[in-house]
mmCIF file with all atom_site columns, C-alpha atoms in Angstrom:
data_model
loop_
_atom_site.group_PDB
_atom_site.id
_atom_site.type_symbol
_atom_site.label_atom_id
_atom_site.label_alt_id
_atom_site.label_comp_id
_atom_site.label_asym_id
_atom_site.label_entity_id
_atom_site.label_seq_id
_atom_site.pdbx_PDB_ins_code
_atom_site.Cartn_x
_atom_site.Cartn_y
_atom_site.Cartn_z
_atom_site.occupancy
_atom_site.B_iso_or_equiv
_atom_site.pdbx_formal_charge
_atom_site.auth_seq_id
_atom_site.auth_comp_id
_atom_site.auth_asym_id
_atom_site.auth_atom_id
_atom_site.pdbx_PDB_model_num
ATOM 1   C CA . UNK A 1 1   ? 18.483  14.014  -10.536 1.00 0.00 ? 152 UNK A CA 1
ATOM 2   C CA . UNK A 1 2   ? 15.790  11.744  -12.257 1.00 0.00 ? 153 UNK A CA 1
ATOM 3   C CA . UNK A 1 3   ? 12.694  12.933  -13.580 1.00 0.00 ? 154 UNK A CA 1
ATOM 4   C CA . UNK A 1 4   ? 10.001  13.147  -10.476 1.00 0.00 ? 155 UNK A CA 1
ATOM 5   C CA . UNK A 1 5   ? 7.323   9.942   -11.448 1.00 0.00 ? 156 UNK A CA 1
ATOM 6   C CA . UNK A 1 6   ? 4.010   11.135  -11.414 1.00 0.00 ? 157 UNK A CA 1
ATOM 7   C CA . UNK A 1 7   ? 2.766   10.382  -7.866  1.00 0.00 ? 158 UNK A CA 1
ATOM 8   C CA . UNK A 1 8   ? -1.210  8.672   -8.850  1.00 0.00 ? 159 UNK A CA 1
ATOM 9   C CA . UNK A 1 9   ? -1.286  6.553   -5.862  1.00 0.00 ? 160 UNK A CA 1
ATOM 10  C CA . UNK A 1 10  ? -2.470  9.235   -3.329  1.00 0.00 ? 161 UNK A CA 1
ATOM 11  C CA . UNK A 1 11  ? -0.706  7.530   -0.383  1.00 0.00 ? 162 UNK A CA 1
ATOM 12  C CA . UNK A 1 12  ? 2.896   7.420   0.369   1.00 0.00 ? 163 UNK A CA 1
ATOM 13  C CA . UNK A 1 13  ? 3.159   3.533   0.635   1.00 0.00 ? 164 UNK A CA 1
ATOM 14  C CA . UNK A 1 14  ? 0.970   3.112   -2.673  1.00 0.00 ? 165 UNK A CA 1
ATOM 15  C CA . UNK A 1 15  ? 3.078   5.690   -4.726  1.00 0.00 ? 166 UNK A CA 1
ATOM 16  C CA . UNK A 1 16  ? 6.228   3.781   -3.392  1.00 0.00 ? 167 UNK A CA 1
ATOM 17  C CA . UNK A 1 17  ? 4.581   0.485   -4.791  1.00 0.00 ? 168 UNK A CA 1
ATOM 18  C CA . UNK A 1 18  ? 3.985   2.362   -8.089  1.00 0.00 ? 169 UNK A CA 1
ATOM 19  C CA . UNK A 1 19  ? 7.683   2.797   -8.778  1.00 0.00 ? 170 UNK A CA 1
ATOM 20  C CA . UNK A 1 20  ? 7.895   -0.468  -11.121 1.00 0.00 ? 171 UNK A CA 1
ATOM 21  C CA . UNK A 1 21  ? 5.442   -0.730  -14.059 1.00 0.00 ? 172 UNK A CA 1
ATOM 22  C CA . UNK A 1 22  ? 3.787   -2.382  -15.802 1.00 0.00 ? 173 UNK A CA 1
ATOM 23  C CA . UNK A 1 23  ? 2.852   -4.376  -12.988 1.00 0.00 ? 174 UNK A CA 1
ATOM 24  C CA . UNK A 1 24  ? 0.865   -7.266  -14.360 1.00 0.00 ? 175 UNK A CA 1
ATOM 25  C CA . UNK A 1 25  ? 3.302   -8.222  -16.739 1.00 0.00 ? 176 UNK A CA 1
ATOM 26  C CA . UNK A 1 26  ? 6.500   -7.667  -15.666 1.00 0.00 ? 177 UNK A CA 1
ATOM 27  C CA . UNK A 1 27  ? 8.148   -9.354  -19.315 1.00 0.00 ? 178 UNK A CA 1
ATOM 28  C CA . UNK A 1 28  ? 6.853   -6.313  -20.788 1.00 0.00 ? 179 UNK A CA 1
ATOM 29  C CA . UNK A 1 29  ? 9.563   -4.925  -22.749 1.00 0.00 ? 180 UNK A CA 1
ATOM 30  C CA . UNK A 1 30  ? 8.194   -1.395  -21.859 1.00 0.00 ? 181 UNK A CA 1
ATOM 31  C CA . UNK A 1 31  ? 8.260   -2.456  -17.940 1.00 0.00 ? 182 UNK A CA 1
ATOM 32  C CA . UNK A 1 32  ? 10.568  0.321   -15.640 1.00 0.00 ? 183 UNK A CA 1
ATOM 33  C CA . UNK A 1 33  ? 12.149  0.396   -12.738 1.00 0.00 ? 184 UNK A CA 1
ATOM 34  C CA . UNK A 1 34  ? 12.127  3.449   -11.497 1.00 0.00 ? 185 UNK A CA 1
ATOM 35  C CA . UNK A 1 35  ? 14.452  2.241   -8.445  1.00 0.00 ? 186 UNK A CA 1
ATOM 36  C CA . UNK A 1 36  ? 17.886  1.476   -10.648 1.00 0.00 ? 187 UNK A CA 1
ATOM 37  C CA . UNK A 1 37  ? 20.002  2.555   -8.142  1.00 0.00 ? 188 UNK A CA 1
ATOM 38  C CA . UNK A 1 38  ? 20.661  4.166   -4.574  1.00 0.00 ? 189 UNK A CA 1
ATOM 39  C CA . UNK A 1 39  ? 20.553  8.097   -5.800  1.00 0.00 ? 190 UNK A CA 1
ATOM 40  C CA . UNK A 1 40  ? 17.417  7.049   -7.512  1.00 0.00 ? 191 UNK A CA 1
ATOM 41  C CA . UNK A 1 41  ? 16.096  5.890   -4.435  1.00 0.00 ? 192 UNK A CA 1
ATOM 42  C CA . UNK A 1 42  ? 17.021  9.363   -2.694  1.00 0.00 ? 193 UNK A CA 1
ATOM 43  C CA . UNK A 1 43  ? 15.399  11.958  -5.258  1.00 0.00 ? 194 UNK A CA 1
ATOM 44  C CA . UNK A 1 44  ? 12.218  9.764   -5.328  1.00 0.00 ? 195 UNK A CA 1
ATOM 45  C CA . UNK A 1 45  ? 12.447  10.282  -1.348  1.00 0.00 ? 196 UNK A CA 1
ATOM 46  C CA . UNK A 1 46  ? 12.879  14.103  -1.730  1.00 0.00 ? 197 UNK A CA 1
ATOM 47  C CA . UNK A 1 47  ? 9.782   14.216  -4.738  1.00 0.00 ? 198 UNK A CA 1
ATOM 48  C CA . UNK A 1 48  ? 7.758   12.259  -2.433  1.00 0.00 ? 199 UNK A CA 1
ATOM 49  C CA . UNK A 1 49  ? 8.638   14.930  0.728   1.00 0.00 ? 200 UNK A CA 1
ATOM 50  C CA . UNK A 1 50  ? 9.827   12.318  3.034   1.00 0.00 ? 201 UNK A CA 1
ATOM 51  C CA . UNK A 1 51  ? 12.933  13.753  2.896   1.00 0.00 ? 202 UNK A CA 1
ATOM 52  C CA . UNK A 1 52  ? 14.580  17.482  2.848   1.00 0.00 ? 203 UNK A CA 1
ATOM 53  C CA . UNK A 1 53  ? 16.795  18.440  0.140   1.00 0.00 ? 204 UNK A CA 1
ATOM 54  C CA . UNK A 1 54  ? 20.114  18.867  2.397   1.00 0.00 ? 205 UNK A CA 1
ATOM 55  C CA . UNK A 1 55  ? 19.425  15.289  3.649   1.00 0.00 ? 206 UNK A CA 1
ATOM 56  C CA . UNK A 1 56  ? 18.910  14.082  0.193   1.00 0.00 ? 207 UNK A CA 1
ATOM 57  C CA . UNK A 1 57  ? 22.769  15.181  -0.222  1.00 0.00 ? 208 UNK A CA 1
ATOM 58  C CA . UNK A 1 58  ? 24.270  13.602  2.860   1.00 0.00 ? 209 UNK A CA 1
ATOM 59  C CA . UNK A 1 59  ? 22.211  10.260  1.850   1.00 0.00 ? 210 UNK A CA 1
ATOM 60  C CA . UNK A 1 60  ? 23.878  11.079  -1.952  1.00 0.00 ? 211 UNK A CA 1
ATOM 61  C CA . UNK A 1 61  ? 27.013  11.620  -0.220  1.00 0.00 ? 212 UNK A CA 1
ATOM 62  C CA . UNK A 1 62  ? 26.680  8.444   2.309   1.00 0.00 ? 213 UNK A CA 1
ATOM 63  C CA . UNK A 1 63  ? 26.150  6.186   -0.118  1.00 0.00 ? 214 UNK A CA 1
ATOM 64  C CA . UNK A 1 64  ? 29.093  7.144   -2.098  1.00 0.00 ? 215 UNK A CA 1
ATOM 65  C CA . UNK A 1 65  ? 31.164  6.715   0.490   1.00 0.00 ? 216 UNK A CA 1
ATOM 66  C CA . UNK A 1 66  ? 29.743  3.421   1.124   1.00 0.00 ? 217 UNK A CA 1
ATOM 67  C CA . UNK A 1 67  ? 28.478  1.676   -1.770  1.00 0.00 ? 218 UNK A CA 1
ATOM 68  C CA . UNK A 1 68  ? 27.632  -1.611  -0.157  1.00 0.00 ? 219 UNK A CA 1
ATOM 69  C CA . UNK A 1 69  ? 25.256  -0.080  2.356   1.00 0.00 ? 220 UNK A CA 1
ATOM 70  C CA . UNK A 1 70  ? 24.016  1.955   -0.144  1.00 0.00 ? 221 UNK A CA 1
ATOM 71  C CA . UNK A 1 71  ? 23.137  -1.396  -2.261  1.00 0.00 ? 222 UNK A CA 1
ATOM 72  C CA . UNK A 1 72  ? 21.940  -3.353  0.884   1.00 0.00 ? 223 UNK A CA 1
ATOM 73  C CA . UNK A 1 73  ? 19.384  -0.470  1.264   1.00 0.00 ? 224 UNK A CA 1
ATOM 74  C CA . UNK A 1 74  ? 18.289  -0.315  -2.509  1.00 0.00 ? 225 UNK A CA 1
ATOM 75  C CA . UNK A 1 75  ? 17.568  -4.036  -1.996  1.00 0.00 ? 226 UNK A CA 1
ATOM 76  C CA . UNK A 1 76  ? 15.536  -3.543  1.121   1.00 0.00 ? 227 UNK A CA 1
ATOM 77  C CA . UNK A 1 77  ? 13.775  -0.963  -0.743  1.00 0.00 ? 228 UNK A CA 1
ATOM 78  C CA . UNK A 1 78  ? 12.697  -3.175  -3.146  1.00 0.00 ? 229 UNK A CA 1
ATOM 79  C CA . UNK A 1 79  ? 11.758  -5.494  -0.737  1.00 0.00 ? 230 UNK A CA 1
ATOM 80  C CA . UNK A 1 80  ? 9.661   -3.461  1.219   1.00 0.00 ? 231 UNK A CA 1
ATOM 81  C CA . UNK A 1 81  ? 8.134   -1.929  -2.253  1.00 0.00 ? 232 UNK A CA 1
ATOM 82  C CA . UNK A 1 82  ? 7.388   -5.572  -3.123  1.00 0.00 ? 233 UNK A CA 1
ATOM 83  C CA . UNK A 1 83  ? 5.747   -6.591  0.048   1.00 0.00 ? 234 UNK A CA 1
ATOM 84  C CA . UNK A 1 84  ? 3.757   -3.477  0.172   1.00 0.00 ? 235 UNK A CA 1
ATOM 85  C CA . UNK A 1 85  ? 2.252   -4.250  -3.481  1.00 0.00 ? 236 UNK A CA 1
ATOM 86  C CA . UNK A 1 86  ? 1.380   -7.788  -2.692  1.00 0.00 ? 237 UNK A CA 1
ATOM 87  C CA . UNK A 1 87  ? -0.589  -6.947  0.525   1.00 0.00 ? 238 UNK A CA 1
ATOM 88  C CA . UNK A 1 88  ? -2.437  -3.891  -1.369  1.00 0.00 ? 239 UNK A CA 1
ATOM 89  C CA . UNK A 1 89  ? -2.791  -5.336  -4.764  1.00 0.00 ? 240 UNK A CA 1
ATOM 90  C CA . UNK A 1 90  ? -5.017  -8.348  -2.784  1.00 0.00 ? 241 UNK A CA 1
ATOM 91  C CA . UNK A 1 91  ? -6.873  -6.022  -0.925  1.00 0.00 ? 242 UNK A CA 1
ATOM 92  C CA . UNK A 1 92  ? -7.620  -4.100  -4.013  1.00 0.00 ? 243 UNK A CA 1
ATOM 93  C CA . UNK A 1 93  ? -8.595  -7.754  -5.797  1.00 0.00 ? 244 UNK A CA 1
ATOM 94  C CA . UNK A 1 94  ? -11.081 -8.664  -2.503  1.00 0.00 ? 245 UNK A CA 1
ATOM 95  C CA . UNK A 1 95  ? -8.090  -11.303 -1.731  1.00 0.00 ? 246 UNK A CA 1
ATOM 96  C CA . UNK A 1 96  ? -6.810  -12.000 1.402   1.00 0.00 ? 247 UNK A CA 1
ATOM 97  C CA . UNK A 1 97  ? -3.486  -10.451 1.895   1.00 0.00 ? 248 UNK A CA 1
ATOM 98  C CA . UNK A 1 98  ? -0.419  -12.930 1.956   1.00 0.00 ? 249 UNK A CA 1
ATOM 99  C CA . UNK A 1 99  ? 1.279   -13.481 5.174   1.00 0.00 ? 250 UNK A CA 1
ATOM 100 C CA . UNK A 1 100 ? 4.539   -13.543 4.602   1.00 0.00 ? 251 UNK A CA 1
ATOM 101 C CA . UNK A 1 101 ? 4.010   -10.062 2.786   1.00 0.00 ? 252 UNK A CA 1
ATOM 102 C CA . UNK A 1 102 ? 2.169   -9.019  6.061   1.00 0.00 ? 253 UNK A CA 1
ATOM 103 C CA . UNK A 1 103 ? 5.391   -10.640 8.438   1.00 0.00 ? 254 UNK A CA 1
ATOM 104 C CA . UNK A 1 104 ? 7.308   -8.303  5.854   1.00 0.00 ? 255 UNK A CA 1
ATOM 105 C CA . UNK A 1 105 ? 5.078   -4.847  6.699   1.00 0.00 ? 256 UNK A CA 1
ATOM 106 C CA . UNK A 1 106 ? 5.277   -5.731  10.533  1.00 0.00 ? 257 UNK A CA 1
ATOM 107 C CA . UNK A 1 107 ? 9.083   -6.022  10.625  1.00 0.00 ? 258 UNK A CA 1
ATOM 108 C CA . UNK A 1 108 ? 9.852   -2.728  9.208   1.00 0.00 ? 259 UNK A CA 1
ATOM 109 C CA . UNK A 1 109 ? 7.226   -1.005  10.302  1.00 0.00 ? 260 UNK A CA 1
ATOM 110 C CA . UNK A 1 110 ? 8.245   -2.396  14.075  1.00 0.00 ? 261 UNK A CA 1
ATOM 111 C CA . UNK A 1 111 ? 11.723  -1.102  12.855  1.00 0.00 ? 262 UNK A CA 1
ATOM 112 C CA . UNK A 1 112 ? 10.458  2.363   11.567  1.00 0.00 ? 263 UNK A CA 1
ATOM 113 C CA . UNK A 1 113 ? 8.910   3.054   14.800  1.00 0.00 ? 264 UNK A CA 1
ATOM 114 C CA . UNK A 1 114 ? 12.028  2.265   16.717  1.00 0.00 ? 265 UNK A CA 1
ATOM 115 C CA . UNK A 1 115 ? 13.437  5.011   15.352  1.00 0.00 ? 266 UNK A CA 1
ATOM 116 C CA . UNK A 1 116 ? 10.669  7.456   15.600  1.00 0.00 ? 267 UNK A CA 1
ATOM 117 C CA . UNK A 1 117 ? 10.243  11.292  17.796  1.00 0.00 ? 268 UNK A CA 1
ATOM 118 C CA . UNK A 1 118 ? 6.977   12.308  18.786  1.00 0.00 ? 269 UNK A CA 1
ATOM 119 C CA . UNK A 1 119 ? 7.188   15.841  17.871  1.00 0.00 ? 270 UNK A CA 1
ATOM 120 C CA . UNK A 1 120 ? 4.944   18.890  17.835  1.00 0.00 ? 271 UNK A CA 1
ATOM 121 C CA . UNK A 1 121 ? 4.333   20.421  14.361  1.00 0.00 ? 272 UNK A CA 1
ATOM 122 C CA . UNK A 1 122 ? 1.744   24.025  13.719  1.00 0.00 ? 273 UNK A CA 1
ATOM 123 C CA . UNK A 1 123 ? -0.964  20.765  13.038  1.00 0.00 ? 274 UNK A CA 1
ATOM 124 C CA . UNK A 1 124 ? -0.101  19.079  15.990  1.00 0.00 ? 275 UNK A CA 1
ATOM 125 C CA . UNK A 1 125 ? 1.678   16.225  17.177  1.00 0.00 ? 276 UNK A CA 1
ATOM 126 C CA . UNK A 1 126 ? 3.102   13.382  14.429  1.00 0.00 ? 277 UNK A CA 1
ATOM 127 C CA . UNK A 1 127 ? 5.873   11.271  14.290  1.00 0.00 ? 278 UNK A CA 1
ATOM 128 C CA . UNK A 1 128 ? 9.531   12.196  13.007  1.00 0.00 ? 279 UNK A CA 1
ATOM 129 C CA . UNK A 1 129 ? 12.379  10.572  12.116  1.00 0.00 ? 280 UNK A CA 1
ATOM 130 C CA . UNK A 1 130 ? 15.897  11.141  12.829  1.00 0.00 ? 281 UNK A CA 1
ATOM 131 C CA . UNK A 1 131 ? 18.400  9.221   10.707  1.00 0.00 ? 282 UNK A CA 1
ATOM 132 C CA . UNK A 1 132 ? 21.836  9.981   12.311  1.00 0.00 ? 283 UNK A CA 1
ATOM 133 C CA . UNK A 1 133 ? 23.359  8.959   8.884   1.00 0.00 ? 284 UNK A CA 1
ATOM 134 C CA . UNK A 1 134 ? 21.588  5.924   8.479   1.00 0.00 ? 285 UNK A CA 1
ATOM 135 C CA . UNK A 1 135 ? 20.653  5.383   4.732   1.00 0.00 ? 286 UNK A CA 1
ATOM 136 C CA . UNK A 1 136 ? 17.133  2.781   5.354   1.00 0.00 ? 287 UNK A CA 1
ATOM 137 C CA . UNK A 1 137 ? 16.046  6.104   7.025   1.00 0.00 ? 288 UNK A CA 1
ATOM 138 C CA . UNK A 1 138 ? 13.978  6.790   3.563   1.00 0.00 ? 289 UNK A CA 1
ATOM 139 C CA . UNK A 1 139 ? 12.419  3.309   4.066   1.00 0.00 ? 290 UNK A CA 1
ATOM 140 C CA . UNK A 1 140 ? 10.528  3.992   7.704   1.00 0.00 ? 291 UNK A CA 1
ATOM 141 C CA . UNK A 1 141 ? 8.082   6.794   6.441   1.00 0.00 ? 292 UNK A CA 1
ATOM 142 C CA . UNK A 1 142 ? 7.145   4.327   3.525   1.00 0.00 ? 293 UNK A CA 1
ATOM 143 C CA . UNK A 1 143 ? 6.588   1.594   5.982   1.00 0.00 ? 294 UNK A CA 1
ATOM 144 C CA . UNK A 1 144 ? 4.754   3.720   8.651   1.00 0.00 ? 295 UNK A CA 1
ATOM 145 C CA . UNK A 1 145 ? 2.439   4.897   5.642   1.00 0.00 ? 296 UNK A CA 1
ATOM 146 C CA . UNK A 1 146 ? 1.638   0.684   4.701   1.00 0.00 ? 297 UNK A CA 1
ATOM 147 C CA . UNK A 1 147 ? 0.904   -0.288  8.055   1.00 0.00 ? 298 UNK A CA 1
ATOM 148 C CA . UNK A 1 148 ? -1.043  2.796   8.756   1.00 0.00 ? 299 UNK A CA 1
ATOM 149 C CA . UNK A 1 149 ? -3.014  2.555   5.428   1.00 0.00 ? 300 UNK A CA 1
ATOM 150 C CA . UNK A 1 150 ? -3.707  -1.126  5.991   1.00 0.00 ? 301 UNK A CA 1
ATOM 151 C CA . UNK A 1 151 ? -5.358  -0.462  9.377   1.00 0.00 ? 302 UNK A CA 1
ATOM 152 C CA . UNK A 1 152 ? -7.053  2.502   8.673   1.00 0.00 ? 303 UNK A CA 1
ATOM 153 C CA . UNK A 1 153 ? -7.919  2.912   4.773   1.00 0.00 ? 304 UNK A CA 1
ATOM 154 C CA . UNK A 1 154 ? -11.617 2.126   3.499   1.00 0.00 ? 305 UNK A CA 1
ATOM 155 C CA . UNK A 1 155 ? -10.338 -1.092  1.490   1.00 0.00 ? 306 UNK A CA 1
ATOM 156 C CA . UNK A 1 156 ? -13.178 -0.231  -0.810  1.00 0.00 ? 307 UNK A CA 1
ATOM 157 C CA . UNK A 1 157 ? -11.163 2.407   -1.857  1.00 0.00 ? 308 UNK A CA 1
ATOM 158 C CA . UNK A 1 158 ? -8.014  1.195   -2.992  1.00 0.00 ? 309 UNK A CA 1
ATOM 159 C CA . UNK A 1 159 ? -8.243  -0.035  -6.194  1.00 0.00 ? 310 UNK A CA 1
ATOM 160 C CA . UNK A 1 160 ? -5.901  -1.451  -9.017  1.00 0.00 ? 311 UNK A CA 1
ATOM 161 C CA . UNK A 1 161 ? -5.631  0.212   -12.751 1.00 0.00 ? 312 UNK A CA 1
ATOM 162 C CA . UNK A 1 162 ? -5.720  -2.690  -15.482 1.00 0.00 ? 313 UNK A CA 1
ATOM 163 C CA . UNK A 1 163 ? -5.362  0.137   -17.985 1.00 0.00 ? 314 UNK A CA 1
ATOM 164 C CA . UNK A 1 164 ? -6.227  -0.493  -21.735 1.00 0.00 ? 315 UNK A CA 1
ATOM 165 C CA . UNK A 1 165 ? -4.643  -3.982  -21.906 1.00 0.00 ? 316 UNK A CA 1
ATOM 166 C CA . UNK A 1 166 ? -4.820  -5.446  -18.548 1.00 0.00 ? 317 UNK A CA 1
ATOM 167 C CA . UNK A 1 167 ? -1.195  -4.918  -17.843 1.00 0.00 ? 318 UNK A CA 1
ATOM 168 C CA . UNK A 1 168 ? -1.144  -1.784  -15.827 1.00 0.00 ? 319 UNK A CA 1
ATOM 169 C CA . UNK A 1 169 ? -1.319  -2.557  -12.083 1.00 0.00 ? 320 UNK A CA 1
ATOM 170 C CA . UNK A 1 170 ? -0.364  0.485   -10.431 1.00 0.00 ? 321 UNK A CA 1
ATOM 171 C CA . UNK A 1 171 ? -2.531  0.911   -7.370  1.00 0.00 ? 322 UNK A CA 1
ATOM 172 C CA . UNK A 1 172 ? -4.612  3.728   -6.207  1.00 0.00 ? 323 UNK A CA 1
ATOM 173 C CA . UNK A 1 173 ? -6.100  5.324   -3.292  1.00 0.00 ? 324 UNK A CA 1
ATOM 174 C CA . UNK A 1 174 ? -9.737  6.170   -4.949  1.00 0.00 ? 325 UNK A CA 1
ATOM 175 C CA . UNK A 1 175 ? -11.176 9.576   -3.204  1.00 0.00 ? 326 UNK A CA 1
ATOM 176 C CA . UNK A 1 176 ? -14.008 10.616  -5.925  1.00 0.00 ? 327 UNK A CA 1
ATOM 177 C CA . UNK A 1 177 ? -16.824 11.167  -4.495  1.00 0.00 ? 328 UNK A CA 1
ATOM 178 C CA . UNK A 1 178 ? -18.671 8.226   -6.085  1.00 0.00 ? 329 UNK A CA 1
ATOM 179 C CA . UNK A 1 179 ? -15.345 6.224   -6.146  1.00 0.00 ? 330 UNK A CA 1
ATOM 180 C CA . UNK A 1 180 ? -16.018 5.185   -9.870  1.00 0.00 ? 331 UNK A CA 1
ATOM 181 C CA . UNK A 1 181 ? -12.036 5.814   -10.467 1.00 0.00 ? 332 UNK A CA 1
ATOM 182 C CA . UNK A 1 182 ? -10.801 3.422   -12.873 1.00 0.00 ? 333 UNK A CA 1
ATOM 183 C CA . UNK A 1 183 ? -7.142  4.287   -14.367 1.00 0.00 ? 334 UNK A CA 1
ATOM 184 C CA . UNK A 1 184 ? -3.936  4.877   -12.623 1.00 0.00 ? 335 UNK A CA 1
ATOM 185 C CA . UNK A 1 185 ? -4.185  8.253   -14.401 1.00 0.00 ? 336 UNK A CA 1
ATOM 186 C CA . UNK A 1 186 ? -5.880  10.433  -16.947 1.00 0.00 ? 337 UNK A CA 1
ATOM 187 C CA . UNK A 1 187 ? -2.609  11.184  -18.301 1.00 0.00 ? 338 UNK A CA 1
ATOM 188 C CA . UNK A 1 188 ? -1.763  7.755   -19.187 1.00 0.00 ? 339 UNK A CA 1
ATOM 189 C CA . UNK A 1 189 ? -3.954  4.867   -19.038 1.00 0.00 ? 340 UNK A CA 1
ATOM 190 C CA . UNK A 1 190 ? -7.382  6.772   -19.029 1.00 0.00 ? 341 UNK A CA 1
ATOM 191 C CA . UNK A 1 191 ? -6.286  8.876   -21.775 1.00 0.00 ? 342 UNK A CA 1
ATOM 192 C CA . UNK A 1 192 ? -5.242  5.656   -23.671 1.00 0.00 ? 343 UNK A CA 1
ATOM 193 C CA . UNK A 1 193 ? -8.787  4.545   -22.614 1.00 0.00 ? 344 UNK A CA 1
ATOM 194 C CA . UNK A 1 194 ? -10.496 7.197   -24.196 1.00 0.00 ? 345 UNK A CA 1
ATOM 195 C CA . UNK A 1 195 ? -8.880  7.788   -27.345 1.00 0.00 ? 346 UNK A CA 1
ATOM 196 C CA . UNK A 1 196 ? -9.621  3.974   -28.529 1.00 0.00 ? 347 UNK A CA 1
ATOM 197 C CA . UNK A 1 197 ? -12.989 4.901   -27.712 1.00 0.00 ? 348 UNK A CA 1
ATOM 198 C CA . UNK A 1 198 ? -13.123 7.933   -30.126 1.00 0.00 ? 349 UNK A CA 1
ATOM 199 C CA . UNK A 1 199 ? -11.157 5.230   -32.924 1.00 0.00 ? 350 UNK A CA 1
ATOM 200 C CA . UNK A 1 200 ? -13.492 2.897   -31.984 1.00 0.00 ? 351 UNK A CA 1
ATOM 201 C CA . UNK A 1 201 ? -16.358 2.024   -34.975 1.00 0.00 ? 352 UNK A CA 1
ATOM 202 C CA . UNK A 1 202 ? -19.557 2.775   -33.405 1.00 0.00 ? 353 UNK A CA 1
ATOM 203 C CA . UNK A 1 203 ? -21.525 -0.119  -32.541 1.00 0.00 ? 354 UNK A CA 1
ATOM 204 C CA . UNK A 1 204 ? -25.395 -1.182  -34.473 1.00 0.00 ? 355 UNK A CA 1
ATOM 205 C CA . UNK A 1 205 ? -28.246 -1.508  -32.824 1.00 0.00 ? 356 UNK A CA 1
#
């Protein structure tokens, strides 16, 4: 299994967008794909709780068996994942979202909720999904989350990290309570931030 990414976005659908970065220069030599293949896909699932951990292993075990669905999913992934950025990265830039990413977001969200149980959990009722073996089963909760989010979130709130250099672009659900959040994460950018601060000659009067 790969190492879990950090999860910064605080929604599902922005954490799934997240999986690619730098996002505002994608020539960056340092620029990962955390999606290189199918299993990939799968433990990101299980880190993200979408998924169980025996599911995980029939998906695992599914997509060796079938390699070409297992690809044809990966690329749907990405598709989705790419769709999902555009609308959110335009909301976070005041920017009307495009439509063909928002055609995108319909259609699987349409096709997430085709597949989805009403069920009644200890916090009431929310919506389930049973795959029966089918491996785009990981991609419905993402979906739900986009279309959901996009309805529902304060757009005030979701915000874009241009990190130190402008070439960050991981998104980000902002819940402080003055929502002055700048970076993707303290960890990373904002801790990049603040040590060129420190190095940083103090400035005259």
């Amino acid at each position: 299994m790969s190492e879990p990414l950090e999860h910064i976005g605080g929604l599902l659908c922005l954490d799934f967008a997240n999986t690619v970065g730098p996002r505002r220069d994608r020539a960056d030599k340092n620029s990962h794909d955390h999606l290189a293949d199918f299993p990939s896909l799968v433990d990101w699932s299980t880190d993200a709780g979408t998924i169980g951990a025996n599911r995980a292993e029939l998906l695992r075990k599914r997509g060796q068996r079938d390699p070409e669905a297992a690809r044809t999913t990966l690329s749907r992934a990405k598709e989705l994942r790419e769709a999902i950025y555009a609308v959110f990265v335009a909301i976070a830039q005041g920017d009307e979202p495009p439509g063909p990413a928002l055609t995108h977001l319909q259609q699987a969200y349409a096709e997430a909720m085709r597949r989805a149980g009403l069920v009644s959990t200890p916090n009431g009722l929310n919506w389930n999904w049973s795959p029966k073996g089918e491996l785009d089963c990981v991609l419905w909760p993402i979906a739900h989350s986009a279309v959901e989010t996009a309805i529902n979130a304060d757009f005030s709130r979701i915000k874009e990290c241009l990190g130190h250099d402008g070439s960050c672009g991981w998104l980000f659900h902002d819940t402080s309570k003055n929502g002055a959040r700048r970076w993707c994460s303290m960890s990373a950018c904002g801790t990049w931030e603040k040590t060129s601060r420190r190095g940083s000659p103090a400035r005259k009067a």
